[in-house]
Short mmCIF file of C-alpha atoms in Angstrom, two decimals:
data_model
loop_
_atom_site.label_atom_id
_atom_site.label_comp_id
_atom_site.label_asym_id
_atom_site.label_seq_id
_atom_site.Cartn_x
_atom_site.Cartn_y
_atom_site.Cartn_z
CA UNK A 1 0.01 -0.04 -0.15
CA UNK A 2 1.23 3.46 -0.91
CA UNK A 3 1.43 5.78 2.11
CA UNK A 4 0.36 9.31 2.29
CA UNK A 5 3.72 10.89 1.84
CA UNK A 6 4.21 8.65 -1.31
CA UNK A 7 0.88 9.49 -2.77
CA UNK A 8 1.51 13.37 -1.95
CA UNK A 9 5.05 13.16 -3.75
CA UNK A 10 3.43 11.34 -6.77
CA UNK A 11 0.69 13.88 -7.06
CA UNK A 12 3.15 16.72 -6.90
CA UNK A 13 5.35 15.06 -9.70
CA UNK A 14 2.02 14.36 -12.05
CA UNK A 15 0.92 18.05 -11.29
CA UNK A 16 4.21 19.61 -12.37
CA UNK A 17 4.09 17.11 -15.30
CA UNK A 18 0.77 18.48 -16.41
CA UNK A 19 1.93 22.03 -16.09
CA UNK A 20 5.00 21.27 -18.46
CA UNK A 21 2.90 19.57 -20.95
CA UNK A 22 0.35 22.24 -21.15
CA UNK A 23 3.00 24.97 -21.67
CA UNK A 24 4.53 22.85 -24.26
CA UNK A 25 1.45 22.32 -26.25
CA UNK A 26 0.70 25.93 -25.89
CA UNK A 27 4.01 26.70 -27.46
CA UNK A 28 4.01 24.32 -30.09
CA UNK A 29 0.59 26.05 -31.33
CA UNK A 30 2.07 29.69 -31.37
CA UNK A 31 5.31 28.58 -33.20
CA UNK A 32 3.48 25.93 -35.06
CA UNK A 33 3.12 25.85 -39.13
CA UNK A 34 0.06 23.80 -38.99
CA UNK A 35 -2.06 26.90 -39.62
CA UNK A 36 0.12 28.45 -41.95
CA UNK A 37 -0.14 28.50 -45.54
CA UNK A 38 2.85 27.59 -48.28
CA UNK A 39 2.40 31.47 -49.22
CA UNK A 40 3.37 32.49 -45.73
CA UNK A 41 6.20 30.09 -45.26
CA UNK A 42 7.77 29.56 -48.41
CA UNK A 43 6.06 32.25 -50.88
CA UNK A 44 4.45 29.73 -52.94
CA UNK A 45 0.82 29.39 -53.77
CA UNK A 46 0.62 25.97 -54.30
CA UNK A 47 3.34 23.09 -54.10
CA UNK A 48 1.84 20.82 -56.73
CA UNK A 49 4.68 21.93 -59.15
CA UNK A 50 7.91 21.49 -57.07
CA UNK A 51 10.10 18.93 -56.71
CA UNK A 52 9.31 16.74 -53.36
CA UNK A 53 13.17 17.71 -52.29
CA UNK A 54 12.40 21.23 -52.56
CA UNK A 55 9.78 21.34 -50.06
CA UNK A 56 11.80 18.70 -47.78
CA UNK A 57 12.32 21.02 -45.04
CA UNK A 58 8.95 22.83 -44.98
CA UNK A 59 7.17 19.18 -44.81
CA UNK A 60 9.40 17.74 -42.15
CA UNK A 61 8.94 20.82 -39.70
CA UNK A 62 4.99 20.25 -40.44
CA UNK A 63 5.14 16.71 -39.77
CA UNK A 64 7.38 17.34 -36.48
CA UNK A 65 4.49 19.78 -35.25
CA UNK A 66 1.79 17.18 -35.64
CA UNK A 67 4.05 14.52 -33.82
CA UNK A 68 4.87 16.62 -31.13
CA UNK A 69 1.23 17.41 -30.28
CA UNK A 70 -0.09 14.07 -30.91
CA UNK A 71 2.62 12.99 -28.02
CA UNK A 72 1.89 15.69 -25.89
CA UNK A 73 -1.59 15.09 -25.98
CA UNK A 74 -1.09 11.45 -25.28
CA UNK A 75 1.13 12.22 -22.29
CA UNK A 76 -1.36 14.99 -20.68
CA UNK A 77 -4.31 12.32 -20.86
CA UNK A 78 -2.38 9.78 -18.99
CA UNK A 79 -1.27 12.57 -16.30
CA UNK A 80 -4.96 13.49 -16.11
CA UNK A 81 -6.25 9.90 -15.81
CA UNK A 82 -3.70 9.25 -12.99
CA UNK A 83 -4.79 12.39 -11.21
CA UNK A 84 -8.45 11.20 -11.40
CA UNK A 85 -7.23 7.62 -9.94
CA UNK A 86 -5.77 9.39 -7.22
CA UNK A 87 -9.33 11.25 -6.70
CA UNK A 88 -11.11 7.40 -6.69
CA UNK A 89 -8.87 5.87 -4.48
CA UNK A 90 -7.75 3.41 -7.07
CA UNK A 91 -4.28 4.88 -8.06
CA UNK A 92 -1.39 2.27 -7.43
CA UNK A 93 -3.41 -0.81 -8.36
CA UNK A 94 -3.44 -2.48 -12.07
CA UNK A 95 -6.36 -1.78 -13.92
CA UNK A 96 -6.08 -5.02 -15.62
CA UNK A 97 -5.35 -7.37 -12.67
CA UNK A 98 -5.93 -5.37 -9.58
CA UNK A 99 -2.58 -6.15 -8.04
CA UNK A 100 -0.17 -3.22 -6.39
CA UNK A 101 2.01 -1.41 -8.63
CA UNK A 102 5.11 -1.34 -6.89
CA UNK A 103 6.39 2.08 -5.57
CA UNK A 104 9.47 2.13 -7.83
CA UNK A 105 7.73 1.87 -10.79
CA UNK A 106 5.20 4.84 -9.97
CA UNK A 107 8.41 7.07 -9.03
CA UNK A 108 9.78 6.68 -12.51
CA UNK A 109 6.75 6.33 -14.19
CA UNK A 110 3.79 8.53 -12.02
CA UNK A 111 1.20 8.39 -14.78
CA UNK A 112 1.16 4.66 -15.21
CA UNK A 113 -2.01 2.85 -14.34
CA UNK A 114 -0.73 -0.88 -14.98
CA UNK A 115 1.93 -3.13 -13.57
CA UNK A 116 4.70 -4.01 -15.63
CA UNK A 117 3.28 -7.53 -16.93
CA UNK A 118 0.11 -5.81 -18.35
CA UNK A 119 1.35 -2.45 -19.67
CA UNK A 120 -0.01 -1.75 -23.17
CA UNK A 121 3.20 -0.37 -24.36
CA UNK A 122 4.91 -3.64 -24.38
CA UNK A 123 2.54 -5.26 -26.95
CA UNK A 124 3.41 -5.27 -30.40
CA UNK A 125 0.73 -4.24 -32.86
CA UNK A 126 -0.16 -6.79 -35.52
CA UNK A 127 -1.86 -4.69 -37.87
CA UNK A 128 0.09 -3.48 -41.08
CA UNK A 129 -0.51 -0.26 -42.91
CA UNK A 130 -3.52 0.17 -45.00
CA UNK A 131 -1.14 1.27 -48.15
CA UNK A 132 0.04 -2.39 -48.36
CA UNK A 133 -3.31 -3.31 -49.92
CA UNK A 134 -2.47 -1.49 -53.01
CA UNK A 135 1.16 -1.04 -53.19
CA UNK A 136 3.24 -3.36 -55.64
CA UNK A 137 6.56 -4.23 -56.05
CA UNK A 138 8.64 -2.15 -58.78
CA UNK A 139 7.82 -3.33 -62.41
CA UNK A 140 11.59 -2.86 -63.52
CA UNK A 141 12.15 1.06 -63.70
CA UNK A 142 9.13 2.31 -65.06
CA UNK A 143 6.20 3.90 -63.46
CA UNK A 144 3.42 1.46 -63.59
CA UNK A 145 0.59 0.01 -61.61
CA UNK A 146 -0.49 -3.20 -62.79
CA UNK A 147 -3.11 -4.39 -59.88
CA UNK A 148 -6.89 -4.53 -60.92
CA UNK A 149 -6.19 -3.55 -64.37
CA UNK A 150 -5.81 -5.98 -67.61
CA UNK A 151 -4.43 -3.47 -70.13
CA UNK A 152 -1.52 -1.04 -68.79
CA UNK A 153 -1.07 2.42 -70.54
CA UNK A 154 2.55 3.58 -69.29
CA UNK A 155 1.45 7.34 -70.26
CA UNK A 156 -0.16 7.70 -67.10
CA UNK A 157 -0.20 11.26 -65.37
CA UNK A 158 2.34 10.16 -62.79
CA UNK A 159 4.85 9.09 -65.47
CA UNK A 160 4.04 12.57 -67.19
CA UNK A 161 5.07 14.38 -64.04
CA UNK A 162 8.17 12.26 -63.06
CA UNK A 163 9.71 13.03 -66.42
CA UNK A 164 10.49 16.56 -64.66
CA UNK A 165 12.20 14.70 -61.80
CA UNK A 166 11.43 12.43 -58.84
CA UNK A 167 13.03 12.12 -55.20
CA UNK A 168 14.52 8.55 -56.28
CA UNK A 169 18.27 8.09 -56.26
CA UNK A 170 20.25 5.65 -58.70
CA UNK A 171 20.37 3.25 -56.02
CA UNK A 172 16.59 2.78 -56.35
CA UNK A 173 16.96 1.17 -59.61
CA UNK A 174 17.41 -2.33 -60.30
CA UNK A 175 20.19 -3.70 -63.09
CA UNK A 176 23.57 -2.93 -64.46
CA UNK A 177 24.10 0.12 -66.34
CA UNK A 178 26.99 1.89 -68.39
CA UNK A 179 26.79 5.25 -66.78
CA UNK A 180 24.22 7.61 -65.19
CA UNK A 181 22.41 8.86 -68.28
CA UNK A 182 21.12 5.39 -69.08
CA UNK A 183 19.25 4.85 -66.08
CA UNK A 184 16.07 6.08 -66.93
CA UNK A 185 16.31 5.00 -70.89
CA UNK A 186 13.69 2.20 -70.29
CA UNK A 187 10.55 2.82 -71.58
CA UNK A 188 11.31 6.52 -72.15
CA UNK A 189 8.98 8.23 -74.81
CA UNK A 190 9.99 11.86 -75.45
CA UNK A 191 7.20 12.13 -78.07
CA UNK A 192 4.56 10.96 -75.75
CA UNK A 193 2.50 8.32 -77.85
CA UNK A 194 1.46 5.11 -76.43
CA UNK A 195 2.09 2.92 -79.64
CA UNK A 196 5.21 3.32 -81.69
CA UNK A 197 3.21 3.64 -85.35
CA UNK A 198 1.24 6.61 -83.76
CA UNK A 199 4.55 8.63 -83.95
CA UNK A 200 4.72 8.90 -87.70
CA UNK A 201 0.82 8.25 -88.92
CA UNK A 202 -1.59 11.37 -89.05
CA UNK A 203 -4.60 12.60 -90.17
CA UNK A 204 -6.82 15.97 -90.50
CA UNK A 205 -9.09 17.15 -87.90
CA UNK A 206 -11.84 15.12 -89.36
CA UNK A 207 -10.01 11.91 -89.20
CA UNK A 208 -9.61 11.51 -92.89
CA UNK A 209 -6.41 12.11 -95.14
CA UNK A 210 -4.41 9.62 -93.28
CA UNK A 211 -0.95 9.31 -94.35
CA UNK A 212 2.51 7.92 -93.26
CA UNK A 213 5.19 10.76 -92.44
CA UNK A 214 8.61 9.22 -93.06
CA UNK A 215 10.91 9.34 -90.00
CA UNK A 216 13.79 7.46 -88.28
CA UNK A 217 10.88 5.87 -86.11
CA UNK A 218 9.01 4.37 -88.87
CA UNK A 219 12.23 2.99 -90.16
CA UNK A 220 12.89 1.26 -86.92
CA UNK A 221 9.31 0.19 -86.81
CA UNK A 222 9.42 -1.50 -90.19
CA UNK A 223 12.90 -3.04 -89.61
CA UNK A 224 11.35 -4.42 -86.20
CA UNK A 225 8.39 -6.09 -88.17
CA UNK A 226 10.80 -7.27 -91.25
CA UNK A 227 13.27 -8.84 -88.81
CA UNK A 228 10.25 -10.65 -87.00
CA UNK A 229 8.25 -11.56 -90.20
CA UNK A 230 4.86 -10.12 -89.07
CA UNK A 231 2.46 -7.28 -89.98
CA UNK A 232 1.85 -5.62 -86.54
CA UNK A 233 3.22 -6.31 -83.17
CA UNK A 234 0.63 -8.76 -82.11
CA UNK A 235 1.09 -10.80 -85.35
CA UNK A 236 -0.35 -10.74 -89.05
CA UNK A 237 -3.43 -8.41 -89.79
CA UNK A 238 -6.12 -10.76 -91.74
CA UNK A 239 -6.81 -8.74 -94.95
CA UNK A 240 -10.00 -6.67 -95.39
CA UNK A 241 -11.94 -4.44 -97.83
CA UNK A 242 -12.83 -1.82 -95.23
CA UNK A 243 -11.55 -0.56 -91.67
CA UNK A 244 -14.17 -1.75 -89.51
CA UNK A 245 -13.20 0.72 -86.82
CA UNK A 246 -14.22 4.03 -88.35
CA UNK A 247 -16.04 3.27 -91.61
CA UNK A 248 -19.77 3.63 -91.69
CA UNK A 249 -21.87 0.66 -92.32
CA UNK A 250 -23.18 0.89 -95.88
CA UNK A 251 -25.64 -1.91 -96.11
#
């Protein structure tokens, strides 16, 4: 059983801790970046067009403020619960098993309401981050997402933005490369077309007047077909009199 002198000492420790936490919470709110806009902190109207590394310091400071506030709130709740337990007369007994909590433990952690064996802090969480339900391993060195999709179009919005730089480093890429400039050659398309033949095929605004515009890309494409003895990347094309995709039905 705790003596009145021990309880008085522990109550003073808890009250001092409570004042300290409340002071820190107030100080964090006054100097925090939580309510500040990007224009106030870095002179930007928006952060969407900035490289992630350029905003690294500001992002770190904001995350630090959130983490400190969450930690102080949690500790303050524990202190208030311990002070309430003193008022109720249940302080010094484990909430889980009801056994006496040693004074040595209370002296080190005055806000605890559990014995060592039943302390919630020693339980390792078994849940996994929700992001793991949708994250996938890297597919080579291209920006792709295969999950839930049968057809993959590499020309997605993220790939378009990633052309201007990402936060990855050469160590994030797999495989052996001759030099730094060859790291990002795989799947890179400066012209932005999904299919190779689209780089040299054109038509007018009405979809007519289709013609081939000779280019190096066309020569490479035809050489690839000749080398594999096929008429198209997916194989030979059955001959037909009309284009069933665009021609009107004249029957």
